[in-house]
């Protein structure tokens, strides 16, 4: 398999923490590790994900929102 892009890294942006994972591809398609607690801890990310949701929008062009929560009801968001 070949890698697309460089090593996984944290990106500097307006997002509090954006992790850009490495993608491995071959003739069948691609594979990407979207979450690795040990690797993120090594980058200084100390979060515990307790819920992961995925949605599908049948109509092309559908836009969904993502809300931000502040303490005491704050939650980390895993977006992909």
Coordinates of C-alpha atoms in Angstrom, one line a residue:
X1 CA 0.0 0.0 0.0
X2 CA 1.2 3.5 -0.6
X3 CA 0.6 6.5 1.6
X4 CA -1.1 9.7 0.4
X5 CA 0.3 12.7 2.2
X6 CA 2.8 12.8 5.0
X7 CA 2.8 11.5 8.5
X8 CA -0.4 12.1 10.5
X9 CA -0.1 15.6 12.0
X10 CA -1.9 18.3 13.9
X11 CA -2.9 21.3 11.7
X12 CA -2.8 24.9 12.8
X13 CA -6.2 26.4 12.0
X14 CA -9.1 28.1 13.7
X15 CA -10.3 24.6 14.8
X16 CA -9.2 23.9 18.3
X17 CA -7.4 20.7 17.2
X18 CA -7.4 19.3 13.7
X19 CA -5.7 15.9 13.1
X20 CA -5.0 15.1 9.5
X21 CA -4.6 11.3 9.2
X22 CA -2.5 9.5 6.6
X23 CA -4.4 7.7 3.9
X24 CA -3.0 4.4 2.4
X25 CA -4.3 3.4 -1.0
X26 CA -3.9 0.6 -3.5
X27 CA -6.0 -0.8 -6.4
X28 CA -8.9 -1.8 -4.1
X29 CA -9.4 1.7 -2.6
X30 CA -8.0 3.3 0.5
X31 CA -7.7 2.9 4.3
X32 CA -7.4 5.6 6.9
X33 CA -7.1 5.3 10.6
X34 CA -9.5 8.0 11.9
X35 CA -8.9 7.6 15.6
X36 CA -6.0 6.4 17.7
X37 CA -6.1 7.3 21.4
X38 CA -2.4 6.6 21.9
X39 CA -1.2 8.7 18.9
X40 CA -3.5 11.6 19.9
X41 CA -2.2 11.4 23.5
X42 CA 1.3 11.6 22.1
X43 CA 0.3 14.9 20.4
X44 CA -1.0 16.3 23.6
X45 CA -4.7 15.6 22.9
X46 CA -6.3 14.4 26.2
X47 CA -9.9 13.5 25.3
X48 CA -12.2 10.6 25.9
X49 CA -14.7 9.9 23.2
X50 CA -17.8 8.2 24.5
X51 CA -20.0 8.6 21.5
X52 CA -19.4 8.5 17.7
X53 CA -22.2 9.3 15.2
X54 CA -22.4 9.1 11.5
X55 CA -25.1 10.4 9.3
X56 CA -26.0 10.0 5.6
X57 CA -27.9 12.7 3.6
X58 CA -29.8 11.2 0.6
X59 CA -30.1 14.5 -1.2
X60 CA -27.0 16.0 -2.8
X61 CA -26.0 19.4 -1.4
X62 CA -27.6 18.8 2.0
X63 CA -25.7 20.8 4.7
X64 CA -25.8 19.7 8.3
X65 CA -24.7 21.7 11.3
X66 CA -22.3 21.0 14.1
X67 CA -22.8 22.9 17.4
X68 CA -20.2 23.9 19.9
X69 CA -20.7 23.4 23.6
X70 CA -19.0 25.2 26.4
X71 CA -18.4 23.8 30.0
X72 CA -20.0 22.3 31.9
X73 CA -21.7 20.7 28.9
X74 CA -18.7 20.8 26.6
X75 CA -18.0 17.7 24.4
X76 CA -15.0 16.9 22.1
X77 CA -16.1 16.4 18.5
X78 CA -14.7 13.8 16.2
X79 CA -15.5 15.0 12.7
X80 CA -14.7 13.1 9.5

